[in-house]
CSV table of C-alpha atoms in Angstrom, one decimal:
chain,number,residue,atom,x,y,z
A,1,VAL,CA,-40.1,-6.3,-1.1
A,2,GLU,CA,-43.8,-6.4,-0.4
A,3,ILE,CA,-46.1,-8.6,1.5
A,4,GLN,CA,-49.9,-8.1,1.2
A,5,LYS,CA,-52.5,-9.9,3.4
A,6,ASP,CA,-56.2,-10.5,2.6
A,7,TYR,CA,-59.2,-10.7,4.9
A,8,PHE,CA,-58.4,-14.3,5.4
A,9,THR,CA,-54.8,-13.6,6.3
A,10,GLN,CA,-53.6,-15.2,3.0
A,11,LYS,CA,-50.3,-13.4,2.0
A,12,THR,CA,-49.2,-12.6,-1.5
A,13,VAL,CA,-45.5,-11.9,-1.5
A,14,TYR,CA,-43.3,-10.0,-4.3
A,15,CYS,CA,-39.7,-10.7,-4.6
A,16,GLU,CA,-36.8,-9.2,-6.5
A,17,GLY,CA,-33.7,-10.9,-7.8
A,18,ALA,CA,-30.3,-9.7,-7.0
A,19,LEU,CA,-30.1,-7.7,-10.2
A,20,ALA,CA,-32.4,-5.2,-8.5
A,21,PHE,CA,-29.7,-4.0,-6.4
A,22,CYS,CA,-28.3,-2.3,-9.4
A,23,ASN,CA,-31.4,0.1,-8.9
A,24,ASP,CA,-29.6,1.4,-5.6
A,25,SER,CA,-26.8,3.1,-7.1
A,26,VAL,CA,-26.1,6.0,-9.6
A,27,GLN,CA,-23.9,6.4,-12.4
A,28,ARG,CA,-22.3,9.8,-11.8
A,29,LEU,CA,-21.6,12.2,-15.1
A,30,HIS,CA,-18.7,10.7,-16.9
A,31,GLU,CA,-17.6,10.7,-20.7
A,32,TYR,CA,-15.5,8.1,-22.0
A,33,ASP,CA,-14.4,9.0,-25.6
A,34,GLU,CA,-12.2,5.6,-26.0
A,35,ILE,CA,-12.6,2.8,-23.4
A,36,SER,CA,-13.0,-1.0,-24.0
A,37,LEU,CA,-16.5,-2.5,-23.8
A,38,HIS,CA,-15.1,-5.0,-20.9
A,39,ARG,CA,-13.5,-2.3,-18.9
A,40,PHE,CA,-16.6,-0.3,-19.3
A,41,PHE,CA,-18.9,-3.1,-17.9
A,42,ILE,CA,-16.1,-3.4,-15.0
A,43,THR,CA,-16.3,0.5,-14.4
A,44,VAL,CA,-19.8,0.3,-14.1
A,45,MET,CA,-20.1,-2.3,-11.8
A,46,GLN,CA,-17.1,-0.8,-9.5
A,47,ASN,CA,-19.0,2.6,-9.4
A,48,HIS,CA,-21.9,0.6,-8.1
A,49,ASN,CA,-20.2,-1.5,-5.4
A,50,VAL,CA,-18.8,1.6,-3.7
A,51,GLN,CA,-22.3,3.0,-3.2
A,52,VAL,CA,-23.9,-0.1,-1.6
A,53,ALA,CA,-23.3,-2.4,1.4
A,54,GLU,CA,-21.8,-5.8,0.8
A,55,GLU,CA,-24.6,-7.9,0.4
A,56,ARG,CA,-25.9,-5.5,-2.5
A,57,ARG,CA,-22.6,-5.7,-4.4
A,58,LEU,CA,-22.4,-7.5,-7.6
A,59,TYR,CA,-18.7,-8.4,-8.7
A,60,PRO,CA,-17.9,-8.6,-12.2
A,61,GLY,CA,-17.4,-12.0,-13.5
A,62,ARG,CA,-17.1,-13.7,-17.1
A,63,ILE,CA,-17.5,-11.4,-20.1
A,64,THR,CA,-17.7,-13.4,-23.5
A,65,LEU,CA,-18.9,-10.6,-25.9
A,66,PRO,CA,-16.2,-9.5,-28.3
A,67,ASN,CA,-13.9,-6.5,-26.8
A,68,LYS,CA,-13.7,-3.5,-28.5
A,69,THR,CA,-13.3,0.3,-28.1
A,70,VAL,CA,-16.4,2.2,-27.6
A,71,TYR,CA,-17.6,5.8,-26.7
A,72,ARG,CA,-19.8,5.8,-23.7
A,73,LYS,CA,-21.4,8.7,-21.6
A,74,LEU,CA,-22.7,8.3,-17.9
A,75,ASN,CA,-25.3,11.0,-17.0
A,76,TYR,CA,-26.7,10.1,-13.6
A,77,ASP,CA,-28.6,7.1,-14.6
A,78,SER,CA,-29.2,4.4,-12.3
A,79,THR,CA,-26.6,1.4,-12.6
A,80,PHE,CA,-29.5,-0.8,-13.9
A,81,ASP,CA,-30.6,1.5,-16.7
A,82,VAL,CA,-26.9,1.8,-17.7
A,83,LEU,CA,-26.6,-1.7,-17.8
A,84,HIS,CA,-30.1,-2.1,-19.7
A,85,ARG,CA,-29.3,0.6,-22.3
A,86,GLN,CA,-25.6,1.0,-22.7
A,87,CYS,CA,-24.7,-2.8,-22.5
A,88,LEU,CA,-27.6,-5.0,-23.4
A,89,ASN,CA,-29.5,-2.9,-25.6
A,90,ALA,CA,-26.4,-1.5,-27.6
A,91,GLU,CA,-24.4,-4.6,-27.5
A,92,GLY,CA,-26.7,-7.6,-26.7
A,93,GLY,CA,-25.7,-10.5,-24.5
A,94,TYR,CA,-27.3,-11.6,-21.3
A,95,LEU,CA,-26.6,-11.0,-17.7
A,96,PHE,CA,-26.4,-13.9,-15.5
A,97,LEU,CA,-26.0,-13.8,-11.8
A,98,ARG,CA,-24.1,-16.4,-9.7
A,99,ARG,CA,-23.4,-17.0,-6.0
A,100,GLU,CA,-19.7,-18.0,-5.5
A,101,GLY,CA,-17.2,-17.8,-2.6
A,102,GLY,CA,-20.0,-16.1,-0.7
A,103,ARG,CA,-20.2,-13.2,-3.1
A,104,ASN,CA,-22.9,-12.4,-5.7
A,105,HIS,CA,-21.1,-12.4,-9.3
A,106,ILE,CA,-22.5,-10.8,-12.4
A,107,ASP,CA,-21.5,-12.6,-16.0
A,108,TRP,CA,-22.2,-10.6,-19.5
A,109,LEU,CA,-22.5,-13.6,-21.8
A,110,ALA,CA,-22.7,-13.5,-25.6
A,111,GLU,CA,-25.1,-16.8,-25.6
A,112,MET,CA,-27.4,-18.4,-23.0
A,113,PRO,CA,-25.3,-20.7,-20.9
A,114,TYR,CA,-27.7,-23.6,-20.9
A,115,THR,CA,-29.2,-26.1,-23.5
A,116,CYS,CA,-32.5,-28.0,-22.7
A,117,ASN,CA,-33.4,-31.3,-24.6
A,118,GLN,CA,-37.2,-30.8,-24.0
A,119,PRO,CA,-38.8,-28.8,-27.0
A,120,VAL,CA,-41.8,-26.8,-27.4
A,121,GLU,CA,-43.6,-28.7,-30.0
A,122,PHE,CA,-46.8,-28.8,-31.8
A,123,ASP,CA,-48.9,-32.0,-30.6
A,124,LEU,CA,-46.5,-32.8,-28.1
A,125,ASN,CA,-46.4,-30.5,-25.0
A,126,ARG,CA,-47.5,-27.1,-26.6
A,127,LEU,CA,-50.6,-25.7,-25.1
A,128,ALA,CA,-51.1,-22.3,-26.5
A,129,LEU,CA,-48.8,-20.1,-28.7
A,130,SER,CA,-48.5,-16.6,-29.9
A,131,ALA,CA,-45.8,-14.9,-31.9
A,132,ARG,CA,-44.7,-11.4,-32.6
A,133,LEU,CA,-42.8,-11.0,-35.7
A,134,ASP,CA,-42.7,-9.0,-39.1
A,135,GLY,CA,-45.2,-10.7,-41.4
A,136,SER,CA,-43.7,-8.5,-44.3
A,137,SER,CA,-40.5,-10.5,-44.1
A,138,ILE,CA,-41.8,-14.1,-43.7
A,139,CYS,CA,-41.6,-16.5,-46.5
A,140,THR,CA,-42.4,-20.2,-47.3
A,141,CYS,CA,-40.0,-20.5,-50.2
A,142,VAL,CA,-36.7,-19.2,-50.5
A,143,LEU,CA,-34.5,-18.3,-53.8
A,144,PRO,CA,-30.7,-18.5,-52.3
A,145,LEU,CA,-28.3,-16.4,-54.4
A,146,GLY,CA,-24.7,-16.8,-54.0
A,147,GLU,CA,-21.6,-15.4,-55.5
A,148,ALA,CA,-21.8,-13.9,-59.2
A,149,ASP,CA,-20.3,-15.6,-62.2
A,150,GLU,CA,-17.0,-13.4,-63.2
A,151,GLU,CA,-17.8,-14.1,-66.9
A,152,THR,CA,-21.7,-13.8,-67.1
A,153,GLY,CA,-22.2,-11.9,-63.9
A,154,ASP,CA,-25.2,-14.3,-63.3
A,155,ALA,CA,-25.6,-15.2,-59.3
A,156,LEU,CA,-25.0,-18.6,-58.2
A,157,THR,CA,-28.2,-20.7,-57.8
A,158,VAL,CA,-29.4,-24.0,-56.3
A,159,THR,CA,-30.7,-25.4,-59.6
A,160,SER,CA,-28.0,-27.8,-60.0
A,161,VAL,CA,-28.5,-29.5,-56.5
A,162,ASN,CA,-32.1,-29.0,-56.1
A,163,ASN,CA,-34.0,-31.1,-58.8
A,164,GLY,CA,-33.4,-28.5,-61.4
A,165,SER,CA,-35.4,-25.7,-59.5
A,166,ASP,CA,-33.9,-22.6,-58.1
A,167,VAL,CA,-36.3,-22.1,-55.2
A,168,ILE,CA,-36.3,-24.1,-52.0
A,169,GLU,CA,-39.8,-25.1,-50.3
A,170,SER,CA,-40.5,-25.4,-46.6
A,171,GLU,CA,-43.4,-27.8,-45.6
A,172,ALA,CA,-45.5,-24.8,-44.7
A,173,VAL,CA,-46.3,-24.2,-48.6
A,174,SER,CA,-49.2,-26.7,-48.1
A,175,VAL,CA,-50.7,-24.4,-45.3
A,176,TYR,CA,-50.0,-20.8,-46.4
A,177,GLY,CA,-49.2,-21.1,-50.1
A,178,ARG,CA,-46.1,-20.1,-52.0
A,179,ILE,CA,-44.5,-17.0,-50.5
A,180,THR,CA,-41.2,-16.7,-52.3
A,181,LYS,CA,-38.3,-14.2,-51.1
A,182,ALA,CA,-34.9,-13.9,-53.0
A,183,VAL,CA,-31.9,-14.0,-50.5
A,184,THR,CA,-28.3,-13.3,-51.1
A,185,PHE,CA,-25.5,-15.0,-49.4
A,186,SER,CA,-22.4,-13.3,-50.0
A,187,GLY,CA,-19.3,-15.1,-50.4
A,188,VAL,CA,-21.0,-18.3,-51.3
A,189,SER,CA,-19.5,-20.2,-54.4
A,190,ASN,CA,-20.6,-23.8,-53.9
A,191,PRO,CA,-24.0,-24.8,-54.5
A,192,VAL,CA,-24.5,-27.5,-51.8
A,193,THR,CA,-23.5,-24.7,-49.4
A,194,LEU,CA,-25.9,-22.5,-50.9
A,195,LYS,CA,-28.7,-25.1,-50.6
A,196,GLN,CA,-27.7,-25.6,-46.9
A,197,ASP,CA,-28.0,-21.8,-46.2
A,198,GLY,CA,-31.2,-21.3,-47.8
A,199,GLU,CA,-32.7,-24.3,-45.8
A,200,GLU,CA,-31.2,-22.7,-42.8
A,201,TYR,CA,-32.7,-19.4,-43.5
A,202,LEU,CA,-36.4,-21.0,-43.9
A,203,GLN,CA,-36.2,-22.9,-40.7
A,204,SER,CA,-34.3,-20.4,-38.6
A,205,THR,CA,-32.7,-17.3,-39.5
A,206,GLN,CA,-36.0,-15.4,-41.0
A,207,PHE,CA,-37.2,-15.8,-37.3
A,208,ALA,CA,-34.1,-14.2,-35.6
A,209,ASP,CA,-36.1,-11.2,-34.3
A,210,ALA,CA,-39.4,-13.4,-33.5
A,211,LEU,CA,-40.8,-13.1,-29.7
A,212,ILE,CA,-42.8,-16.1,-29.1
A,213,GLU,CA,-45.2,-16.7,-26.1
A,214,CYS,CA,-46.5,-19.9,-25.2
A,215,SER,CA,-47.9,-22.2,-22.6
A,216,ALA,CA,-46.2,-26.0,-22.4
A,217,SER,CA,-47.0,-28.9,-20.1
A,218,GLU,CA,-43.8,-30.0,-18.4
A,219,LEU,CA,-42.7,-33.3,-19.8
A,220,HIS,CA,-39.8,-33.8,-17.2
A,221,TRP,CA,-42.4,-35.0,-14.6
A,222,LYS,CA,-43.7,-37.8,-17.0
A,223,ASN,CA,-40.3,-38.6,-18.6
A,224,GLY,CA,-37.1,-38.0,-16.4
A,225,ASN,CA,-35.2,-37.8,-19.7
A,226,TYR,CA,-36.2,-34.5,-20.6
A,227,GLU,CA,-35.0,-31.6,-18.8
A,228,GLN,CA,-37.0,-29.0,-16.8
A,229,PHE,CA,-37.6,-25.6,-18.5
A,230,ARG,CA,-35.5,-22.8,-16.8
A,231,VAL,CA,-34.6,-19.3,-17.7
A,232,GLY,CA,-31.2,-19.0,-19.5
A,233,GLN,CA,-31.9,-22.1,-21.7
A,234,MET,CA,-31.8,-22.5,-25.4
A,235,VAL,CA,-35.2,-24.3,-26.3
A,236,ARG,CA,-36.3,-25.7,-29.8
A,237,CYS,CA,-39.6,-24.4,-30.7
A,238,HIS,CA,-41.1,-26.4,-33.4
A,239,SER,CA,-44.6,-25.9,-34.9
A,240,VAL,CA,-45.3,-26.7,-38.7
A,241,PRO,CA,-48.8,-24.5,-38.7
A,242,HIS,CA,-46.6,-21.5,-37.5
A,243,LEU,CA,-43.5,-22.1,-39.9
A,244,LEU,CA,-41.3,-22.3,-36.8
A,245,ASP,CA,-38.4,-24.7,-36.4
A,246,ARG,CA,-35.6,-23.0,-34.3
A,247,GLU,CA,-33.8,-22.5,-31.0
A,248,PHE,CA,-34.8,-19.3,-29.0
A,249,PRO,CA,-33.7,-18.1,-25.7
A,250,LEU,CA,-35.9,-18.8,-22.9
A,251,THR,CA,-36.4,-15.2,-21.3
A,252,ARG,CA,-39.1,-15.4,-18.9
A,253,LEU,CA,-41.2,-18.3,-17.4
A,254,SER,CA,-44.2,-18.4,-14.8
A,255,ILE,CA,-45.8,-21.6,-13.4
A,256,ARG,CA,-49.4,-22.2,-12.8
A,257,LEU,CA,-49.5,-23.7,-9.3
A,258,ASP,CA,-53.0,-25.5,-10.1
A,259,THR,CA,-52.0,-27.3,-13.3
A,260,ALA,CA,-48.1,-27.0,-13.1
A,261,ALA,CA,-48.3,-25.6,-17.0
A,262,LYS,CA,-45.5,-23.3,-17.6
A,263,HIS,CA,-46.0,-19.9,-19.8
A,264,ILE,CA,-42.6,-19.2,-21.2
A,265,THR,CA,-41.3,-16.3,-23.2
A,266,LEU,CA,-38.9,-17.2,-26.0
A,267,GLY,CA,-36.6,-14.7,-28.3
A,268,SER,CA,-34.7,-11.7,-27.7
A,269,ALA,CA,-35.2,-7.8,-28.5
A,270,LYS,CA,-33.3,-6.0,-31.4
A,271,LEU,CA,-30.3,-4.4,-30.6
A,272,GLN,CA,-30.3,-0.7,-30.6
A,273,SER,CA,-27.9,1.9,-32.0
A,274,LEU,CA,-26.3,4.0,-29.4
A,275,THR,CA,-27.6,6.9,-31.8
A,276,ARG,CA,-31.2,5.8,-30.8
A,277,ILE,CA,-30.2,5.2,-27.1
A,278,TYR,CA,-28.8,8.8,-26.6
A,279,LYS,CA,-32.0,10.2,-28.4
A,280,GLU,CA,-34.3,8.3,-26.1
A,281,GLU,CA,-32.1,9.4,-22.8
A,282,ILE,CA,-32.5,13.1,-24.2
A,283,GLN,CA,-36.3,12.9,-24.8
A,284,GLU,CA,-36.6,11.5,-21.4
A,285,GLY,CA,-34.3,13.6,-19.4
A,286,GLY,CA,-34.5,17.2,-20.7
A,287,ASN,CA,-32.8,19.1,-23.7
A,288,GLU,CA,-29.2,18.2,-23.2
A,289,GLU,CA,-27.5,18.1,-26.5
A,290,ILE,CA,-25.2,14.7,-27.1
A,291,GLU,CA,-23.5,14.1,-30.5
A,292,PRO,CA,-24.7,10.8,-31.7
A,293,VAL,CA,-22.2,8.2,-31.7
A,294,ASN,CA,-22.7,4.7,-33.1
A,295,GLY,CA,-21.8,1.7,-30.8
């Protein structure tokens, strides 16, 4: 889409992916009081396709998010903005493009479609790391609570299966000290299961909303058994000093041409309610009044 040339005639070239075609169409005013989520996505893409040439069309493909009846309102926004706000921000998931049968297809998937056996790991291939997360919710010890006893009303704990202690510690205690948080797991009545849930919370669940930016060397070039990093993979990030040990979606990747090191972004944004989305549209677009409806 843009080429810049300097004094020495060296060129800098900027390219856009096919998803940028969605900026070339407008979703005209229409209100859907009741429409299935899948049908809404298909309708939006059909509206786009009738406005652009064949090479800019994106044909709706696989949709793996649960279908449900929703309220939606189109208000002359670009197709890209509608997909971003009323699909991804409201419902989650990921958009993936694929070329098949001479056509561009767009899939809306609940999970990343690829896995990667190469981790981002402290003292292995990680060169730098920064994390954006809510420090007030991070803990190094968890006190898991299960279903309450019908007679005493006391919640189930892991004391019987955790060497007499009701608290599960992570290895990060040696670095950050004891930061304990009580977490309730509704419906759990087995202490073994409760302990497993507590351990999973320490290693993974509490980082569900984290956004990780890191630089890593590409181990694939030294060991062919490792898969290359690519956007759309689930990648394990393990770093004891940062309390991290879980899989994150790889959402952005850039490569340094001089060292071949890769700068990757792991994690995904929180979902927004349609109430918040419509409020933002009002603030950006004017004073039109829209009744807030939760998605």
